[in-house]
Tab-separated table of C-alpha atoms in Angstrom:
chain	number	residue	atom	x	y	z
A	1	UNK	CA	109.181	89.505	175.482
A	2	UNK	CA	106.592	91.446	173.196
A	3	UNK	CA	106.870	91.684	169.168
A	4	UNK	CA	106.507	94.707	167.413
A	5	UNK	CA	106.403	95.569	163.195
A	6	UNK	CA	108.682	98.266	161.887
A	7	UNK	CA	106.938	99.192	159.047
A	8	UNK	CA	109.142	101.831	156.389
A	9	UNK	CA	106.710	104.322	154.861
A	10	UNK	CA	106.444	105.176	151.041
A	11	UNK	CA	106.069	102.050	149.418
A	12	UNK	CA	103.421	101.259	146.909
A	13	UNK	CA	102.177	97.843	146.890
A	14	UNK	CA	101.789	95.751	144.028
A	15	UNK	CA	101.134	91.965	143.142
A	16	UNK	CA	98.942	89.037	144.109
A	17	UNK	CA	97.857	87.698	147.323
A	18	UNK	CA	95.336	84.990	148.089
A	19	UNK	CA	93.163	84.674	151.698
A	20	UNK	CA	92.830	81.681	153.508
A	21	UNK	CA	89.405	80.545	155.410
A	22	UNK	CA	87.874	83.311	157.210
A	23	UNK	CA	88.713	83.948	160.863
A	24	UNK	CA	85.235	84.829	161.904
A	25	UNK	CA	83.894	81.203	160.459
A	26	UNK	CA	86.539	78.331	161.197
A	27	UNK	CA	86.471	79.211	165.266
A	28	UNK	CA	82.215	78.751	165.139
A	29	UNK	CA	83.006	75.698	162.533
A	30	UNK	CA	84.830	74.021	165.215
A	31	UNK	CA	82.786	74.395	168.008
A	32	UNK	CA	80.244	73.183	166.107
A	33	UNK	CA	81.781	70.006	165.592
A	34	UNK	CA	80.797	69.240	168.925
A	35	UNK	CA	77.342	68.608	167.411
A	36	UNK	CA	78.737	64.842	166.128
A	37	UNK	CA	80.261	61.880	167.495
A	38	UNK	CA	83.310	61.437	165.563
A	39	UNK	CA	85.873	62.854	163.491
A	40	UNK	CA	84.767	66.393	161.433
A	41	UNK	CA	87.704	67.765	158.657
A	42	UNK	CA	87.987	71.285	157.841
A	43	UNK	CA	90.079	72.485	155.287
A	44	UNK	CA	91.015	76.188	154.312
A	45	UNK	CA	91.360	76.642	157.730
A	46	UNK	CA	93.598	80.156	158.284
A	47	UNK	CA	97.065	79.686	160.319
A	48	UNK	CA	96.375	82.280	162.928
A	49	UNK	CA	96.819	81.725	166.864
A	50	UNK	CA	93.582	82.065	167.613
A	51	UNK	CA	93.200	78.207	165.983
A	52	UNK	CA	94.706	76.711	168.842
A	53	UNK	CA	93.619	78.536	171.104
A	54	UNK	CA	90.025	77.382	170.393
A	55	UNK	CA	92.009	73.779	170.054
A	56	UNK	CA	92.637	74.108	173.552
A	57	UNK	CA	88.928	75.246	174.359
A	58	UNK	CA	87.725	71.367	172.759
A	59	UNK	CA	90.768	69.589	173.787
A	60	UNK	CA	89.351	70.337	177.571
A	61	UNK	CA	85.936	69.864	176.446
A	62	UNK	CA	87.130	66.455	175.588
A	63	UNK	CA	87.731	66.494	171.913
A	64	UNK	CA	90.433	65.388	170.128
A	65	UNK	CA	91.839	68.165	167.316
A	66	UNK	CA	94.825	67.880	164.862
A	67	UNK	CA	95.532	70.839	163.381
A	68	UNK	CA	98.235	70.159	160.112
A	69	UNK	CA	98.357	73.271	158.027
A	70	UNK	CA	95.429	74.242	156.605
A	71	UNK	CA	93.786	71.266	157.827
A	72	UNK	CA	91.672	71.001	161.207
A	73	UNK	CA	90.601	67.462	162.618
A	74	UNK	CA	88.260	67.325	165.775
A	75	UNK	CA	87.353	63.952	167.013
A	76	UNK	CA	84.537	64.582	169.264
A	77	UNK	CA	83.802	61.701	171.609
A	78	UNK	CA	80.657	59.966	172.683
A	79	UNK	CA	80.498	61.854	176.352
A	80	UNK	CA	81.496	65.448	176.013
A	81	UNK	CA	82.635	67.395	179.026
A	82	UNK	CA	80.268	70.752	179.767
A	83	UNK	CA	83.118	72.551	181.035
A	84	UNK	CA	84.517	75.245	179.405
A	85	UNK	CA	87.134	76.896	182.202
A	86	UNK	CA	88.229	79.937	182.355
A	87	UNK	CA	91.965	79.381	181.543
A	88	UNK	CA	90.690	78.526	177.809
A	89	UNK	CA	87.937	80.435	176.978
A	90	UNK	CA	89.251	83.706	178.722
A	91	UNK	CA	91.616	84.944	175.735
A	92	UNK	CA	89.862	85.524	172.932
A	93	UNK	CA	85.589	85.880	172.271
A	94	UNK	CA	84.807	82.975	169.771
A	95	UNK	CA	85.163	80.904	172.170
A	96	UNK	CA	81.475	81.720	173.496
A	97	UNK	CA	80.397	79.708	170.088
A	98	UNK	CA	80.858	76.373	172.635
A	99	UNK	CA	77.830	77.306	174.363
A	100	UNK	CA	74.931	76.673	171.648
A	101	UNK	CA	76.714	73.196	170.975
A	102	UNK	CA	76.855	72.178	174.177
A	103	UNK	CA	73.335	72.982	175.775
A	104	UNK	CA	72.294	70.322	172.573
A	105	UNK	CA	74.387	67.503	173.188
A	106	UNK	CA	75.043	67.374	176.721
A	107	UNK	CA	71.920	69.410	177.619
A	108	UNK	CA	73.780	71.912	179.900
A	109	UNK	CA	77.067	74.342	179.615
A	110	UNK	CA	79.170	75.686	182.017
A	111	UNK	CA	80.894	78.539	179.600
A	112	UNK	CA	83.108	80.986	181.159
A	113	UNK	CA	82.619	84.701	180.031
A	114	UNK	CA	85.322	85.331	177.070
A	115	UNK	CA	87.742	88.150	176.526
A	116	UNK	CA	89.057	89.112	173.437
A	117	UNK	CA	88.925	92.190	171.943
A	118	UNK	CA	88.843	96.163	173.342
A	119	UNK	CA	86.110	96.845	170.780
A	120	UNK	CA	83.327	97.354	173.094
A	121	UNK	CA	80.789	95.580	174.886
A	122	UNK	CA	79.139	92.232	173.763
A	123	UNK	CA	76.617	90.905	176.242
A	124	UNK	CA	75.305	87.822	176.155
A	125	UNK	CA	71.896	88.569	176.901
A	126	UNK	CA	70.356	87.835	173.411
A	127	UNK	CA	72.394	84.493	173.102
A	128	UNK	CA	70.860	83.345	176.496
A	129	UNK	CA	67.049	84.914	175.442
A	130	UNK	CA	67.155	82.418	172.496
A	131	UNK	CA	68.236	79.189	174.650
A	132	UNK	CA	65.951	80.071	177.195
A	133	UNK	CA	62.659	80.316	174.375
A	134	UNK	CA	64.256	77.044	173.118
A	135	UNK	CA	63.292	75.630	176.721
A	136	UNK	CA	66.819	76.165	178.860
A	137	UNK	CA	67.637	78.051	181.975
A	138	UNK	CA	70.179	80.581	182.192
A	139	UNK	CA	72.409	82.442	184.452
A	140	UNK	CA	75.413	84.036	184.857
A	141	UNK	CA	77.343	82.385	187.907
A	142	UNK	CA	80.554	82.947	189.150
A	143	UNK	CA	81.997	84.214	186.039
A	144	UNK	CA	80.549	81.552	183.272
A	145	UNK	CA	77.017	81.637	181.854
A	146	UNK	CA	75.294	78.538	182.734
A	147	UNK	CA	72.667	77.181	180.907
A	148	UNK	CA	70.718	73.672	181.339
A	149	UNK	CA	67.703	72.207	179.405
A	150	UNK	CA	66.080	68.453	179.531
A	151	UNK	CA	64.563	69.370	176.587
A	152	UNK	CA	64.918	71.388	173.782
A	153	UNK	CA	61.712	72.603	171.910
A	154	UNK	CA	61.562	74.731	168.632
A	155	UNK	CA	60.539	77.937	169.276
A	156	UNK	CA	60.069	81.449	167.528
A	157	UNK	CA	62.585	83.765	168.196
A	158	UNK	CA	62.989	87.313	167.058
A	159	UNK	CA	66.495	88.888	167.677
A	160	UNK	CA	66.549	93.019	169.299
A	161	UNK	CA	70.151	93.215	166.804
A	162	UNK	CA	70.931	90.515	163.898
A	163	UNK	CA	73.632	89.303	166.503
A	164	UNK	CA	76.330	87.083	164.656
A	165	UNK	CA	77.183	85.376	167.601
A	166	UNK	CA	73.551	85.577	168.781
A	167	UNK	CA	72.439	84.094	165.774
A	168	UNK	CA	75.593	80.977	165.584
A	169	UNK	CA	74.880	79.608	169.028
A	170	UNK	CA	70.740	79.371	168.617
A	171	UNK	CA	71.171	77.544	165.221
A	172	UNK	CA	73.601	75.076	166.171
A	173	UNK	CA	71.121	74.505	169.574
A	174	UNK	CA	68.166	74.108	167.234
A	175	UNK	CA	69.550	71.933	165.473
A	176	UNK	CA	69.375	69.242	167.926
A	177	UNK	CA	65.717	70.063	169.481
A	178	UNK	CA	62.403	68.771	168.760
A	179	UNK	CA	60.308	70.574	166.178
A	180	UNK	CA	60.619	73.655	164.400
A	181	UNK	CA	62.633	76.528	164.947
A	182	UNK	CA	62.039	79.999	163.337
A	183	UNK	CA	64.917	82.722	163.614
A	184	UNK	CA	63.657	86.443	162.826
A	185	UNK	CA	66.184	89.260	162.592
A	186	UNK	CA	69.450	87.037	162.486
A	187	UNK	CA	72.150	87.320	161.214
A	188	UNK	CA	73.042	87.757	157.609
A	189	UNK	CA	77.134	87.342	157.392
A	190	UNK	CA	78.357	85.170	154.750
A	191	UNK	CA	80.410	83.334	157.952
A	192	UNK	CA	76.537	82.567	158.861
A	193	UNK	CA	75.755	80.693	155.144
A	194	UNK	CA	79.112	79.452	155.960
A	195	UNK	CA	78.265	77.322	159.464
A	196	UNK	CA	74.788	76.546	158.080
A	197	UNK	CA	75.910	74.636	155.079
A	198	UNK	CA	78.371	72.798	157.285
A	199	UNK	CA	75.365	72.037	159.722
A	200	UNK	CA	73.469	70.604	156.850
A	201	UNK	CA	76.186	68.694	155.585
A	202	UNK	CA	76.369	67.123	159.424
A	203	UNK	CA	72.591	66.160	158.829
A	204	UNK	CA	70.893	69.126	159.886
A	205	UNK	CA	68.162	70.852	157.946
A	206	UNK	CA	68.438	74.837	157.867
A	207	UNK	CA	66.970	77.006	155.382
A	208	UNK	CA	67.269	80.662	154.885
A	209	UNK	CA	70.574	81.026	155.915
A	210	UNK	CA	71.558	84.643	154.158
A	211	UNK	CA	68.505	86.063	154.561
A	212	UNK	CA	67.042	87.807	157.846
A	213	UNK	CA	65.008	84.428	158.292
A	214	UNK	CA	66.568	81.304	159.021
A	215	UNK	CA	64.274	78.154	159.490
A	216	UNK	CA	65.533	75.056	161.723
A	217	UNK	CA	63.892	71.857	161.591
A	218	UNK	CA	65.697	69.913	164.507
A	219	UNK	CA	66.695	66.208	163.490
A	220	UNK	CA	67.796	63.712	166.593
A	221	UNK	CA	71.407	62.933	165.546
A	222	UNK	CA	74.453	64.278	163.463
A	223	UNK	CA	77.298	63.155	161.860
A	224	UNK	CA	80.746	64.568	161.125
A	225	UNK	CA	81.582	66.174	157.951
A	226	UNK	CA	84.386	67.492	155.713
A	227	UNK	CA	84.245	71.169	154.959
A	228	UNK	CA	85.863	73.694	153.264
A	229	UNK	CA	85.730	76.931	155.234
A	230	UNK	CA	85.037	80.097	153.300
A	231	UNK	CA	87.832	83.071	152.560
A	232	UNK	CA	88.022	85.746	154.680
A	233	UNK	CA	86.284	89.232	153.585
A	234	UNK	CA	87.923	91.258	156.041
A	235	UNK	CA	91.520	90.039	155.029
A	236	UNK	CA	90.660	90.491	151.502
A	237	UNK	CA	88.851	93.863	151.916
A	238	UNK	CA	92.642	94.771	154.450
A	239	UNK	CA	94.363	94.357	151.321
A	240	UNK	CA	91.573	96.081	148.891
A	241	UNK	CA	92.370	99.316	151.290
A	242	UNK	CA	95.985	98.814	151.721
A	243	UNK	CA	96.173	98.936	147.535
A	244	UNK	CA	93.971	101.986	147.958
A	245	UNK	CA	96.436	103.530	150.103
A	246	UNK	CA	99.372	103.453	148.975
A	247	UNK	CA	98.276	104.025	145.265
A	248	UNK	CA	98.975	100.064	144.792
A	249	UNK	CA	97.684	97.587	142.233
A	250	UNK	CA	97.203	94.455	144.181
A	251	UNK	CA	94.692	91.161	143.315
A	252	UNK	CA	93.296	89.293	145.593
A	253	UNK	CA	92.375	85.818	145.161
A	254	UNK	CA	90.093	83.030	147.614
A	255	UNK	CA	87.456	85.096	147.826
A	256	UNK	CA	83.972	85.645	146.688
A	257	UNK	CA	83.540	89.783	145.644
A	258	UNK	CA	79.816	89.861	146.543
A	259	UNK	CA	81.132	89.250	150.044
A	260	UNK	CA	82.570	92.570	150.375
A	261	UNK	CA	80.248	94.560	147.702
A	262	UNK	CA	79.826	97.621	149.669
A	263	UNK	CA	83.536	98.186	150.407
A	264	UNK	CA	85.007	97.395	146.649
A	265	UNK	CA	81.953	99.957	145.848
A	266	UNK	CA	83.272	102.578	148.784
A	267	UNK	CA	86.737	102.036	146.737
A	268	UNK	CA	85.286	102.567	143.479
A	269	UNK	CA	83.719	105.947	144.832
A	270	UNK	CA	87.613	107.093	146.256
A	271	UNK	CA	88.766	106.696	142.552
A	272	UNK	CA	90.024	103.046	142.682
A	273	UNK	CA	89.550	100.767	139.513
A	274	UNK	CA	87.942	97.915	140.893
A	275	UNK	CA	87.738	94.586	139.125
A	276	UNK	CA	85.840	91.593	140.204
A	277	UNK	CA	86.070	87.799	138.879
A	278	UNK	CA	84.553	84.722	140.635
A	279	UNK	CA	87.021	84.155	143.177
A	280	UNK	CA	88.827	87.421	143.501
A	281	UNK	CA	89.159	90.532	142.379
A	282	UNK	CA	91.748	93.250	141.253
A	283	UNK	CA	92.389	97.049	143.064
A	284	UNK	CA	94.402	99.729	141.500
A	285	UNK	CA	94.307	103.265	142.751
A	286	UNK	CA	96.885	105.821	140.558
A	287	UNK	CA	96.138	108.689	142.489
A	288	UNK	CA	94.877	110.103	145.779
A	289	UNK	CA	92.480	108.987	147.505
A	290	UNK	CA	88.544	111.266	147.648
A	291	UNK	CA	87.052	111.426	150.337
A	292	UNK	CA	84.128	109.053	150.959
A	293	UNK	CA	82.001	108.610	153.840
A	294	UNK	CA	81.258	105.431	155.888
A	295	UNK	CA	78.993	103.763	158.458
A	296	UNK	CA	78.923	100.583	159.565
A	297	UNK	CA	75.977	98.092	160.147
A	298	UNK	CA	75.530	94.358	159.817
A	299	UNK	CA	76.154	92.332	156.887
A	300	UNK	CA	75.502	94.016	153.755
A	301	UNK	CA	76.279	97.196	154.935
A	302	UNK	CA	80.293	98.319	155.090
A	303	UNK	CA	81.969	95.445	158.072
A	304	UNK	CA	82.620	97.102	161.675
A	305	UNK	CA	85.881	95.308	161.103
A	306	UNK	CA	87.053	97.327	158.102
A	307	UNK	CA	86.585	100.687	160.086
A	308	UNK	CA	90.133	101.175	161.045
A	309	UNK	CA	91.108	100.606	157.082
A	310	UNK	CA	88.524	103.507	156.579
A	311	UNK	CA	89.309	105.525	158.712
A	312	UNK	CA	92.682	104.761	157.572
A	313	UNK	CA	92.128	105.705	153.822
A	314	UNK	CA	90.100	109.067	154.914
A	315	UNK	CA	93.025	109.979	156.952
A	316	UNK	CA	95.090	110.793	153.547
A	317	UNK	CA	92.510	111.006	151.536
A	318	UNK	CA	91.390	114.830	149.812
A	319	UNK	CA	88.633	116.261	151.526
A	320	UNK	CA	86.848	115.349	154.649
A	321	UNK	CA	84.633	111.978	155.640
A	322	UNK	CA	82.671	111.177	157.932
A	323	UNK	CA	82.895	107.433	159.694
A	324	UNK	CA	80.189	106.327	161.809
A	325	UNK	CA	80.358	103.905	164.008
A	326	UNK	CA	77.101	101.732	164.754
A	327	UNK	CA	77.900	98.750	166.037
A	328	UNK	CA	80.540	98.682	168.240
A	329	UNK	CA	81.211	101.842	170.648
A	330	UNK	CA	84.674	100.967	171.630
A	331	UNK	CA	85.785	100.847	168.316
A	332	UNK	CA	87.084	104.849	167.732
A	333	UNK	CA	90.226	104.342	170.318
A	334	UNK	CA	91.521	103.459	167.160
A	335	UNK	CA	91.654	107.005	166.535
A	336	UNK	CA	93.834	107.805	169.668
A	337	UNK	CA	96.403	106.007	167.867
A	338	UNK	CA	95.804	108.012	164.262
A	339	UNK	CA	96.327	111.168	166.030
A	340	UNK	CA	99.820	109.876	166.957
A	341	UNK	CA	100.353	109.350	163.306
A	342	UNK	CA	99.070	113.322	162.747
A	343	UNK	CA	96.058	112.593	161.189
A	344	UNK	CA	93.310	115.312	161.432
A	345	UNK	CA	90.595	113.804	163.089
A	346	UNK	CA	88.025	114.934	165.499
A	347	UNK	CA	85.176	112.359	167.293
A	348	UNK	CA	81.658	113.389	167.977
A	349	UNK	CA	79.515	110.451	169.703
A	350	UNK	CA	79.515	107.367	167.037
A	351	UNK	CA	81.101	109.512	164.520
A	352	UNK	CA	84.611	110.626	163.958
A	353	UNK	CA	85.065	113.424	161.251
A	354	UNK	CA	88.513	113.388	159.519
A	355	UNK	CA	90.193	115.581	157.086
A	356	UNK	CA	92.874	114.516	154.924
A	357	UNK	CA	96.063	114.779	155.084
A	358	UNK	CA	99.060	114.510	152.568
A	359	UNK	CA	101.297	112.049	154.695
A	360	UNK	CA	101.155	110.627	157.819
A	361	UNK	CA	103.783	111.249	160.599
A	362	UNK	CA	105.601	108.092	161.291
A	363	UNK	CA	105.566	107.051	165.677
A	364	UNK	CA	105.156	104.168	167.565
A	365	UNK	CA	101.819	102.997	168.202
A	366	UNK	CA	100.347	100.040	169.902
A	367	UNK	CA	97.150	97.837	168.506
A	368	UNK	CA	94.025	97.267	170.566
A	369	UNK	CA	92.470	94.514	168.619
A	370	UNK	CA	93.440	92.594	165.802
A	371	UNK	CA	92.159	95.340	162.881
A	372	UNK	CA	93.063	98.130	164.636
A	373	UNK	CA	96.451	96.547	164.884
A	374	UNK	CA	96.320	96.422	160.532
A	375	UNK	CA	94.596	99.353	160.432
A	376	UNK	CA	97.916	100.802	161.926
A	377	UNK	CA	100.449	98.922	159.810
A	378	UNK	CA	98.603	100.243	156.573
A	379	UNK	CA	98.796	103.526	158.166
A	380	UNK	CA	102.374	103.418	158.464
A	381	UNK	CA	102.608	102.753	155.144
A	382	UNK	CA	101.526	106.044	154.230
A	383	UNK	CA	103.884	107.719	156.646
A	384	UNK	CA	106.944	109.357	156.360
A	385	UNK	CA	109.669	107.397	157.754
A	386	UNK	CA	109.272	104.084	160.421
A	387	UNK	CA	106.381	103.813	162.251
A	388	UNK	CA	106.554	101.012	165.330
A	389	UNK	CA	103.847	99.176	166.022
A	390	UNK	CA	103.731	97.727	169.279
A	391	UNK	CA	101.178	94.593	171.145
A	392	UNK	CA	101.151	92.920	167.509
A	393	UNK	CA	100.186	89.370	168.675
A	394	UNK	CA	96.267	91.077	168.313
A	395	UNK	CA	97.634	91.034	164.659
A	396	UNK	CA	98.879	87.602	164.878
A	397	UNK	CA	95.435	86.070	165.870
A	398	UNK	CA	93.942	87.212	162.329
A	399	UNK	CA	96.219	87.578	160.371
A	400	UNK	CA	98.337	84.562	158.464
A	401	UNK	CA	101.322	85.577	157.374
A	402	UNK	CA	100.764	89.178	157.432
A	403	UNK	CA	104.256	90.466	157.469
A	404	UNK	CA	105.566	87.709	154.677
A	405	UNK	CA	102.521	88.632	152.578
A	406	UNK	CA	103.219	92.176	152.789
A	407	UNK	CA	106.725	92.086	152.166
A	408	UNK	CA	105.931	90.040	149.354
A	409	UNK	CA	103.434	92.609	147.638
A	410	UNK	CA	106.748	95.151	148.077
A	411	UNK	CA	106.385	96.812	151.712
A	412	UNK	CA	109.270	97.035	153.605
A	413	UNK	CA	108.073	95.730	157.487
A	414	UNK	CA	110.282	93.565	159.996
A	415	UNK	CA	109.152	91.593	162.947
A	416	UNK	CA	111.103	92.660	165.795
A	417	UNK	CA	111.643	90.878	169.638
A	418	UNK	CA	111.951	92.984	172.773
A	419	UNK	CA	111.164	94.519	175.837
């Protein structure tokens, strides 16, 4: 039995919603609790399925892990299994964040290769370059990347791409070796600040986090911690776009605005009033969409993960944009699914060039990957009658409460059960 949303077209959305812990940090958060004997509480935590599912990734690493609501308890044991099987890791990417942890406390990993998302390949290569200048071996070995060290040293490393993932598994390695480590080109995401200050709360002494140069000095032992994780930019910049698009007034609260700076600004430039306070902020658009052009890149720039919403906004927005796409190439099948909906959109390479439209043509439509899947619910917003949107468990793992949310900011969408 799959779940699909009917979503009703026409509706303008107005009120307040508030985000919970980002998706993209609690998963890494977690694995990293592997770093301490002990019990490690994180609070804030989103209620999304892809929580337990990285629950069942620790639970057969060994771990113990409550999860109550908003609040996540791992009790990592003494001995911790290097194991991470296929049957866990297989449905979803995060789960790769085990690896880094491991290698440090039990000095090897056995980490099957993830699935997840249809976004595009993500090799591992850079994630096993860094362990290996840290002083592991790697290989990829019957379908898991194995890596082993009897020692790890601090080392200079310079990334090819600030890598998030990349950048998440060397840090939490480093953080148990000997000496110094240096990290060039990482990874700037606030979900980065976010598992660094958890790190140092654990014991561990990072600096730089934030900046293209983090600094590691590797200590011989941490401890568990209590952490709150931080709100999620992409669900708050999901509901910036949806009040965009449907001409809304919505505020949205648990987050920090600097987070998502260059989208509120993209929103400002489509005629949006934007205001920003110190946890939140406030969109209201009164009248169509302009057109504004967009290409993604790491943290600063505007978030791979809020392409669909752009490409989304330029669909019924007047004139033409221009998205490009620079980090993942998978990404535009998105599009596929727009042209069901009649937008006017044409792809060349890494770009797609769309012109808008008045209204969208309500269809059924099916979600490859979690924002794709909202992408296409805020599309069908803006669409003349009901628009079906099929494979909506994709929406489920990053999403809390999407449809209740929704329907409580005024949209008319049902979950519905079937074949």
């Amino acid at each position: 039995m799959k779940e699909r949303f009917l979503v009703h077209g026409g509706t303008r959305l107005e009120g307040v919603v508030r985000v919970d812990g980002a998706k993209n940090s609690v998963l890494k958060l977690m694995a990293a609790a592997l770093l301490a004997e002990g019990t490690t509480t994180l609070h804030n935590c989103p209620e999304i399925l892809d929580v337990p599912l990285m629950r069942d990734v620790l639970v057969g690493l060994g771990c113990d892990v409550d999860i109550d609501g908003s609040v996540v308890r791992i009790t990592t044991p003494a001995t911790v299994s290097p194991h991470a099987d296929f049957e866990a890791v297989r449905q979803f990417r995060a789960s790769v964040a085990v690896l880094g942890p491991l290698v440090a406390r039990c000095k090897e990993a056995y980490v099957a290769l993830p699935g997840g998302d249809a976004i595009g390949s993500r090799p591992l290569d850079m994630h096993q370059s860094g362990l290996e200048k840290l002083g592991a071996t790697t290989h990829i070995e019957h379908g898991a990347v194995v890596a082993r060290a009897e020692r790890l040293t601090g080392a200079s490393i310079s990334l090819d791409f600030p890598s998030v993932g990349a950048t998440e598994n060397i840090v939490t390695a480093a953080a148990l070796a000997d000496g110094r480590t240096t990290l060039d080109n990482a990874a700037r995401e606030p979900e980065i600040v976010d598992l660094c200050d958890m790190l140092n709360s654990m014991g561990a002494r990072i600096s730089g986090a934030g900046s293209s140069t983090i600094t590691i000095d590797g200590v011989d032992k941490l401890a568990p911690t209590e952490h709150v994780v931080v709100g999620d930019r992409i669900v708050a910049g999901t509901w910036a776009y949806a009040a965009a698009m449907t001409q809304g007034d919505i505020t949205v609260g648990g987050i920090a605005p600097r987070h998502l700076h260059l989208a509120l600004s993209k929103l400002k430039t489509a005629g949006a009033n934007v205001e920003t306070y110190a946890n939140g902020f406030r969109i209201r658009q009164n009248q169509r969409p302009k057109a504004v052009d967009y290409q993604t890149l790491p943290f600063p720039g505007f978030p791979t993960d809020l392409q669909p919403m752009a490409i989304g906004i330029a669909s019924i927005a007047d004139g033409v944009s221009v998205i490009t796409e620079n980090v993942f190439e998978a990404r535009f099948r998105f599009v596929d699914e727009m042209l069901r909906l009649g937008a006017d959109a044409s792809v060349d390479g890494h770009h797609v060039v769309l012109r808008g439209v008045d209204t969208l043509s309500s269809t059924n439509v099916w979600a490859s990957d979690i924002r794709a899947g909202a992408g296409l619910v805020l599309a069908g917003l803006v669409a003349d009658g009901v628009t079906t949107v099929h494979d909506v468990a994709h929406i489920d793992r990053g999403y809390p409460r999407f449809v209740e949310n929704l329907v409580d900011l005024g949209a008319q969408v049902q979950r519905e059960t079937g074949r």
